[in-house]
mmCIF file of C-alpha atoms and ligand atoms in Angstrom:
data_model
loop_
_atom_site.group_PDB
_atom_site.id
_atom_site.type_symbol
_atom_site.label_atom_id
_atom_site.label_comp_id
_atom_site.label_asym_id
_atom_site.label_seq_id
_atom_site.Cartn_x
_atom_site.Cartn_y
_atom_site.Cartn_z
ATOM 1 C CA UNK A 1 136.488 143.101 28.617
ATOM 2 C CA UNK A 2 137.010 140.451 31.312
ATOM 3 C CA UNK A 3 135.516 141.047 34.740
ATOM 4 C CA UNK A 4 137.328 138.616 37.003
ATOM 5 C CA UNK A 5 139.276 135.370 37.249
ATOM 6 C CA UNK A 6 136.581 132.739 36.897
ATOM 7 C CA UNK A 7 138.738 129.738 37.748
ATOM 8 C CA UNK A 8 142.161 128.183 37.695
ATOM 9 C CA UNK A 9 142.309 124.744 36.057
ATOM 10 C CA UNK A 10 144.435 121.932 37.495
ATOM 11 C CA UNK A 11 145.173 118.713 35.597
ATOM 12 C CA UNK A 12 144.838 115.639 37.815
ATOM 13 C CA UNK A 13 145.162 111.899 37.209
ATOM 14 C CA UNK A 14 141.984 111.096 39.141
ATOM 15 C CA UNK A 15 139.153 113.398 40.179
ATOM 16 C CA UNK A 16 138.254 111.055 42.998
ATOM 17 C CA UNK A 17 141.754 111.128 44.487
ATOM 18 C CA UNK A 18 142.102 114.891 44.008
ATOM 19 C CA UNK A 19 138.834 115.458 45.917
ATOM 20 C CA UNK A 20 140.559 114.145 49.022
ATOM 21 C CA UNK A 21 142.861 117.134 49.032
ATOM 22 C CA UNK A 22 140.944 119.983 47.354
ATOM 23 C CA UNK A 23 137.449 119.234 48.669
ATOM 24 C CA UNK A 24 137.908 117.227 51.848
ATOM 25 C CA UNK A 25 141.144 118.631 53.286
ATOM 26 C CA UNK A 26 141.071 122.248 52.049
ATOM 27 C CA UNK A 27 137.284 122.275 52.339
ATOM 28 C CA UNK A 28 136.381 123.780 48.950
ATOM 29 C CA UNK A 29 132.707 122.983 48.266
ATOM 30 C CA UNK A 30 132.007 121.078 45.033
ATOM 31 C CA UNK A 31 129.886 123.305 42.779
ATOM 32 C CA UNK A 32 129.455 120.821 39.916
ATOM 33 C CA UNK A 33 131.030 117.886 38.140
ATOM 34 C CA UNK A 34 130.421 116.722 34.573
ATOM 35 C CA UNK A 35 131.962 114.956 31.638
ATOM 36 C CA UNK A 36 132.893 117.366 28.848
ATOM 37 C CA UNK A 37 133.377 114.871 26.025
ATOM 38 C CA UNK A 38 134.437 117.530 23.516
ATOM 39 C CA UNK A 39 137.417 118.466 25.716
ATOM 40 C CA UNK A 40 138.126 114.834 26.628
ATOM 41 C CA UNK A 41 137.778 115.459 30.351
ATOM 42 C CA UNK A 42 135.695 114.784 33.364
ATOM 43 C CA UNK A 43 135.837 118.104 35.198
ATOM 44 C CA UNK A 44 134.764 119.590 38.498
ATOM 45 C CA UNK A 45 134.401 123.159 39.725
ATOM 46 C CA UNK A 46 134.979 123.850 43.400
ATOM 47 C CA UNK A 47 134.054 127.137 45.065
ATOM 48 C CA UNK A 48 136.980 129.244 46.294
ATOM 49 C CA UNK A 49 135.520 132.675 47.039
ATOM 50 C CA UNK A 50 134.916 134.911 44.009
ATOM 51 C CA UNK A 51 136.784 132.428 41.830
ATOM 52 C CA UNK A 52 136.746 128.657 41.507
ATOM 53 C CA UNK A 53 139.213 125.823 41.220
ATOM 54 C CA UNK A 54 138.629 123.457 38.293
ATOM 55 C CA UNK A 55 139.947 119.904 38.441
ATOM 56 C CA UNK A 56 140.399 118.113 35.107
ATOM 57 C CA UNK A 57 140.743 114.371 34.707
ATOM 58 C CA UNK A 58 141.446 113.167 31.162
ATOM 59 C CA UNK A 59 139.042 110.612 29.680
ATOM 60 C CA UNK A 60 141.987 108.917 27.956
ATOM 61 C CA UNK A 61 145.744 109.432 27.462
ATOM 62 C CA UNK A 62 145.008 110.577 23.866
ATOM 63 C CA UNK A 63 143.373 113.835 24.923
ATOM 64 C CA UNK A 64 144.974 117.257 25.444
ATOM 65 C CA UNK A 65 144.877 116.885 29.240
ATOM 66 C CA UNK A 66 146.052 113.258 28.954
ATOM 67 C CA UNK A 67 149.057 114.398 26.931
ATOM 68 C CA UNK A 68 149.680 117.259 29.385
ATOM 69 C CA UNK A 69 149.788 114.754 32.273
ATOM 70 C CA UNK A 70 152.129 112.415 30.403
ATOM 71 C CA UNK A 71 154.502 115.289 29.634
ATOM 72 C CA UNK A 72 154.367 117.441 32.784
ATOM 73 C CA UNK A 73 152.497 115.518 35.450
ATOM 74 C CA UNK A 74 149.717 116.901 37.594
ATOM 75 C CA UNK A 75 149.609 120.655 38.117
ATOM 76 C CA UNK A 76 148.372 124.078 37.030
ATOM 77 C CA UNK A 77 146.843 123.770 33.564
ATOM 78 C CA UNK A 78 145.023 126.994 32.597
ATOM 79 C CA UNK A 79 143.470 130.207 33.861
ATOM 80 C CA UNK A 80 139.956 131.254 32.922
ATOM 81 C CA UNK A 81 138.666 134.826 32.784
ATOM 82 C CA UNK A 82 134.993 135.615 33.024
ATOM 83 C CA UNK A 83 133.553 137.828 30.317
ATOM 84 C CA UNK A 84 130.001 138.910 29.454
ATOM 85 C CA UNK A 85 130.485 138.017 25.751
ATOM 86 C CA UNK A 86 132.913 135.227 24.942
ATOM 87 C CA UNK A 87 131.798 135.119 21.278
ATOM 88 C CA UNK A 88 132.461 138.814 20.767
ATOM 89 C CA UNK A 89 135.796 138.587 22.552
ATOM 90 C CA UNK A 90 136.988 135.642 20.443
ATOM 91 C CA UNK A 91 135.968 137.510 17.272
ATOM 92 C CA UNK A 92 137.829 140.632 18.421
ATOM 93 C CA UNK A 93 140.947 138.594 19.263
ATOM 94 C CA UNK A 94 140.758 136.801 15.924
ATOM 95 C CA UNK A 95 140.560 140.169 14.167
ATOM 96 C CA UNK A 96 143.821 141.096 15.915
ATOM 97 C CA UNK A 97 145.399 137.827 14.651
ATOM 98 C CA UNK A 98 145.756 136.480 18.188
ATOM 99 C CA UNK A 99 146.306 132.697 17.955
ATOM 100 C CA UNK A 100 143.210 130.848 19.217
ATOM 101 C CA UNK A 101 142.343 127.210 19.838
ATOM 102 C CA UNK A 102 138.627 128.039 19.530
ATOM 103 C CA UNK A 103 137.501 130.455 16.817
ATOM 104 C CA UNK A 104 133.961 130.376 18.203
ATOM 105 C CA UNK A 105 132.589 129.489 21.657
ATOM 106 C CA UNK A 106 131.621 125.969 22.666
ATOM 107 C CA UNK A 107 129.986 124.529 25.707
ATOM 108 C CA UNK A 108 132.198 123.858 28.739
ATOM 109 C CA UNK A 109 131.748 123.316 32.437
ATOM 110 C CA UNK A 110 131.899 127.079 33.100
ATOM 111 C CA UNK A 111 129.308 127.970 30.444
ATOM 112 C CA UNK A 112 130.104 129.099 26.901
ATOM 113 C CA UNK A 113 133.877 128.989 26.651
ATOM 114 C CA UNK A 114 136.798 129.385 24.286
ATOM 115 C CA UNK A 115 140.544 128.787 24.608
ATOM 116 C CA UNK A 116 143.364 130.927 23.263
ATOM 117 C CA UNK A 117 146.560 129.299 22.022
ATOM 118 C CA UNK A 118 149.140 129.206 24.862
ATOM 119 C CA UNK A 119 151.433 131.248 22.587
ATOM 120 C CA UNK A 120 149.016 134.171 23.012
ATOM 121 C CA UNK A 121 149.437 134.171 26.800
ATOM 122 C CA UNK A 122 153.249 133.868 26.981
ATOM 123 C CA UNK A 123 153.077 130.125 27.645
ATOM 124 C CA UNK A 124 149.917 130.254 29.745
ATOM 125 C CA UNK A 125 146.785 128.574 28.424
ATOM 126 C CA UNK A 126 143.943 131.099 28.791
ATOM 127 C CA UNK A 127 140.235 130.267 28.655
ATOM 128 C CA UNK A 128 137.419 132.809 28.393
ATOM 129 C CA UNK A 129 134.005 131.910 29.815
ATOM 130 C CA UNK A 130 130.545 133.394 29.837
ATOM 131 C CA UNK A 131 128.519 131.542 32.472
ATOM 132 C CA UNK A 132 125.049 130.521 31.305
ATOM 133 C CA UNK A 133 123.338 131.214 34.606
ATOM 134 C CA UNK A 134 123.960 133.719 37.375
ATOM 135 C CA UNK A 135 126.413 132.247 39.858
ATOM 136 C CA UNK A 136 126.213 132.733 43.586
ATOM 137 C CA UNK A 137 129.555 131.948 45.191
ATOM 138 C CA UNK A 138 129.319 129.268 47.875
ATOM 139 C CA UNK A 139 130.882 129.883 51.280
ATOM 140 C CA UNK A 140 134.373 128.468 51.311
ATOM 141 C CA UNK A 141 136.886 128.287 54.180
ATOM 142 C CA UNK A 142 139.736 128.967 51.737
ATOM 143 C CA UNK A 143 139.620 131.444 48.881
ATOM 144 C CA UNK A 144 141.552 132.069 45.715
ATOM 145 C CA UNK A 145 143.799 135.108 45.908
ATOM 146 C CA UNK A 146 146.497 135.072 43.238
ATOM 147 C CA UNK A 147 148.059 133.121 40.423
ATOM 148 C CA UNK A 148 151.824 133.568 40.092
ATOM 149 C CA UNK A 149 153.263 133.578 36.565
ATOM 150 C CA UNK A 150 156.983 133.307 35.884
ATOM 151 C CA UNK A 151 158.187 135.355 32.932
ATOM 152 C CA UNK A 152 161.480 136.412 31.401
ATOM 153 C CA UNK A 153 160.199 139.978 31.082
ATOM 154 C CA UNK A 154 157.250 140.379 33.503
ATOM 155 C CA UNK A 155 156.371 143.907 32.318
ATOM 156 C CA UNK A 156 156.031 142.676 28.711
ATOM 157 C CA UNK A 157 153.903 139.714 29.737
ATOM 158 C CA UNK A 158 151.685 142.018 31.783
ATOM 159 C CA UNK A 159 151.375 144.402 28.837
ATOM 160 C CA UNK A 160 150.163 141.533 26.649
ATOM 161 C CA UNK A 161 147.480 140.593 29.198
ATOM 162 C CA UNK A 162 146.396 144.218 29.477
ATOM 163 C CA UNK A 163 146.149 144.531 25.687
ATOM 164 C CA UNK A 164 144.333 141.229 25.152
ATOM 165 C CA UNK A 165 141.941 141.213 28.093
ATOM 166 C CA UNK A 166 141.890 144.748 29.494
ATOM 167 C CA UNK A 167 143.101 143.526 32.884
ATOM 168 C CA UNK A 168 143.657 146.480 35.220
ATOM 169 C CA UNK A 169 147.026 146.917 36.887
ATOM 170 C CA UNK A 170 147.208 146.737 40.675
ATOM 171 C CA UNK A 171 149.830 148.957 42.275
ATOM 172 C CA UNK A 172 152.906 147.163 43.578
ATOM 173 C CA UNK A 173 155.980 148.897 44.926
ATOM 174 C CA UNK A 174 157.866 149.272 41.676
ATOM 175 C CA UNK A 175 160.520 146.676 40.914
ATOM 176 C CA UNK A 176 160.424 143.939 38.317
ATOM 177 C CA UNK A 177 157.055 142.467 39.352
ATOM 178 C CA UNK A 178 153.702 143.415 37.883
ATOM 179 C CA UNK A 179 150.283 142.595 39.320
ATOM 180 C CA UNK A 180 147.084 142.603 37.285
ATOM 181 C CA UNK A 181 143.522 142.066 38.358
ATOM 182 C CA UNK A 182 141.389 143.361 41.174
ATOM 183 C CA UNK A 183 142.641 144.337 44.635
ATOM 184 C CA UNK A 184 140.601 142.266 47.045
ATOM 185 C CA UNK A 185 139.593 140.040 44.129
ATOM 186 C CA UNK A 186 141.711 137.689 42.118
ATOM 187 C CA UNK A 187 145.053 138.801 40.729
ATOM 188 C CA UNK A 188 147.802 137.585 38.440
ATOM 189 C CA UNK A 189 151.316 138.301 39.666
ATOM 190 C CA UNK A 190 154.017 138.331 36.993
ATOM 191 C CA UNK A 191 157.436 137.646 38.505
ATOM 192 C CA UNK A 192 160.877 137.281 36.892
ATOM 193 C CA UNK A 193 161.511 133.628 36.025
ATOM 194 C CA UNK A 194 164.803 133.945 37.910
ATOM 195 C CA UNK A 195 162.862 134.361 41.172
ATOM 196 C CA UNK A 196 161.046 131.066 40.664
ATOM 197 C CA UNK A 197 163.816 128.694 39.655
ATOM 198 C CA UNK A 198 163.792 129.763 36.003
ATOM 199 C CA UNK A 199 160.226 128.558 35.498
ATOM 200 C CA UNK A 200 157.999 130.305 32.984
ATOM 201 C CA UNK A 201 154.232 130.115 32.898
ATOM 202 C CA UNK A 202 152.000 129.349 35.882
ATOM 203 C CA UNK A 203 154.194 128.541 38.872
ATOM 204 C CA UNK A 204 152.157 128.931 42.050
ATOM 205 C CA UNK A 205 148.723 129.472 43.518
ATOM 206 C CA UNK A 206 148.059 131.742 46.498
ATOM 207 C CA UNK A 207 144.953 131.387 48.594
ATOM 208 C CA UNK A 208 143.708 132.976 51.817
ATOM 209 C CA UNK A 209 141.907 131.599 54.859
ATOM 210 C CA UNK A 210 140.556 133.504 57.867
ATOM 211 C CA UNK A 211 141.348 130.732 60.272
ATOM 212 C CA UNK A 212 144.528 128.726 59.800
ATOM 213 C CA UNK A 213 144.608 126.375 62.849
ATOM 214 C CA UNK A 214 141.661 124.148 61.805
ATOM 215 C CA UNK A 215 143.019 124.066 58.258
ATOM 216 C CA UNK A 216 146.479 123.075 59.510
ATOM 217 C CA UNK A 217 144.851 120.369 61.604
ATOM 218 C CA UNK A 218 143.080 118.941 58.563
ATOM 219 C CA UNK A 219 146.275 119.140 56.466
ATOM 220 C CA UNK A 220 148.288 117.374 59.163
ATOM 221 C CA UNK A 221 145.632 114.700 59.567
ATOM 222 C CA UNK A 222 145.821 114.112 55.804
ATOM 223 C CA UNK A 223 149.632 113.915 56.170
ATOM 224 C CA UNK A 224 150.174 116.722 53.664
ATOM 225 C CA UNK A 225 153.781 117.924 53.337
ATOM 226 C CA UNK A 226 153.722 121.435 54.846
ATOM 227 C CA UNK A 227 156.002 124.332 55.568
ATOM 228 C CA UNK A 228 154.530 126.419 58.368
ATOM 229 C CA UNK A 229 155.309 130.113 58.787
ATOM 230 C CA UNK A 230 153.830 132.927 60.857
ATOM 231 C CA UNK A 231 150.290 133.422 59.563
ATOM 232 C CA UNK A 232 150.992 131.395 56.445
ATOM 233 C CA UNK A 233 151.707 127.940 55.170
ATOM 234 C CA UNK A 234 152.951 126.284 52.011
ATOM 235 C CA UNK A 235 151.811 122.895 50.793
ATOM 236 C CA UNK A 236 154.421 121.003 48.844
ATOM 237 C CA UNK A 237 153.380 120.079 45.300
ATOM 238 C CA UNK A 238 153.576 116.335 46.037
ATOM 239 C CA UNK A 239 150.654 116.783 48.442
ATOM 240 C CA UNK A 240 148.590 119.178 46.309
ATOM 241 C CA UNK A 241 148.552 117.490 42.900
ATOM 242 C CA UNK A 242 151.596 119.276 41.543
ATOM 243 C CA UNK A 243 150.542 122.760 42.643
ATOM 244 C CA UNK A 244 152.846 125.048 44.623
ATOM 245 C CA UNK A 245 150.183 126.228 47.037
ATOM 246 C CA UNK A 246 150.597 129.097 49.436
ATOM 247 C CA UNK A 247 147.886 129.950 51.972
ATOM 248 C CA UNK A 248 147.989 133.013 54.186
ATOM 249 C CA UNK A 249 145.740 134.229 56.964
ATOM 250 C CA UNK A 250 143.308 136.897 55.925
ATOM 251 C CA UNK A 251 140.119 138.147 57.496
ATOM 252 C CA UNK A 252 137.433 138.203 54.848
ATOM 253 C CA UNK A 253 135.642 141.551 54.703
HETATM 254 CO CO1 CO B 1 138.522 125.747 32.611
#
């Protein structure tokens, strides 16, 4: 039922400060920013290829994102799948007794949206969104590629996502990992928790860029903590608002 990864949400203490990294240093264009009082956030969507990055600043400590920050600090907060009919999907999930935070859709930054209970997504908070207007992706020098999810039993977690959202499986070379999504589009990679320091849930974000040298220059100018490899780089979470961020070189088709 879902057609692609609409965005990945990141909880931040301050939108303004997080813009310095995500918009100014990485170069992701700001698509829109608004207060979503019902969710207790001021939120922004930044273009990142076919998907977007959403930054969420809590309006007060007594909000879900405020409590998330107090407990876990800045970092990956949720993943949102795009669907043509969020209302129908929530009703179908409810009929299957899937735990939901929203029984019916409400208005969010990405259109009409609804959240599942994190229990439904093996510890990952999942949002479904039906955009209200056609979206034309803005050009971005860095694009979303993959969200990495740590799991005790990756095949089981993947099975749940296939059952709940109809996510297609992308071939990987056997082994304990499972990849879901769209080759060339956004994917979710389920890896054994043991491979990622025992962490379960969302553990890392992979992006691609056609041209790494100017990006590295901007990152170094911003004094971001980097690990440079051949045709790839990793930004340490302290420099990317709690996100383990991996960027590799890729020529966009
Ligand atoms: Co969202």
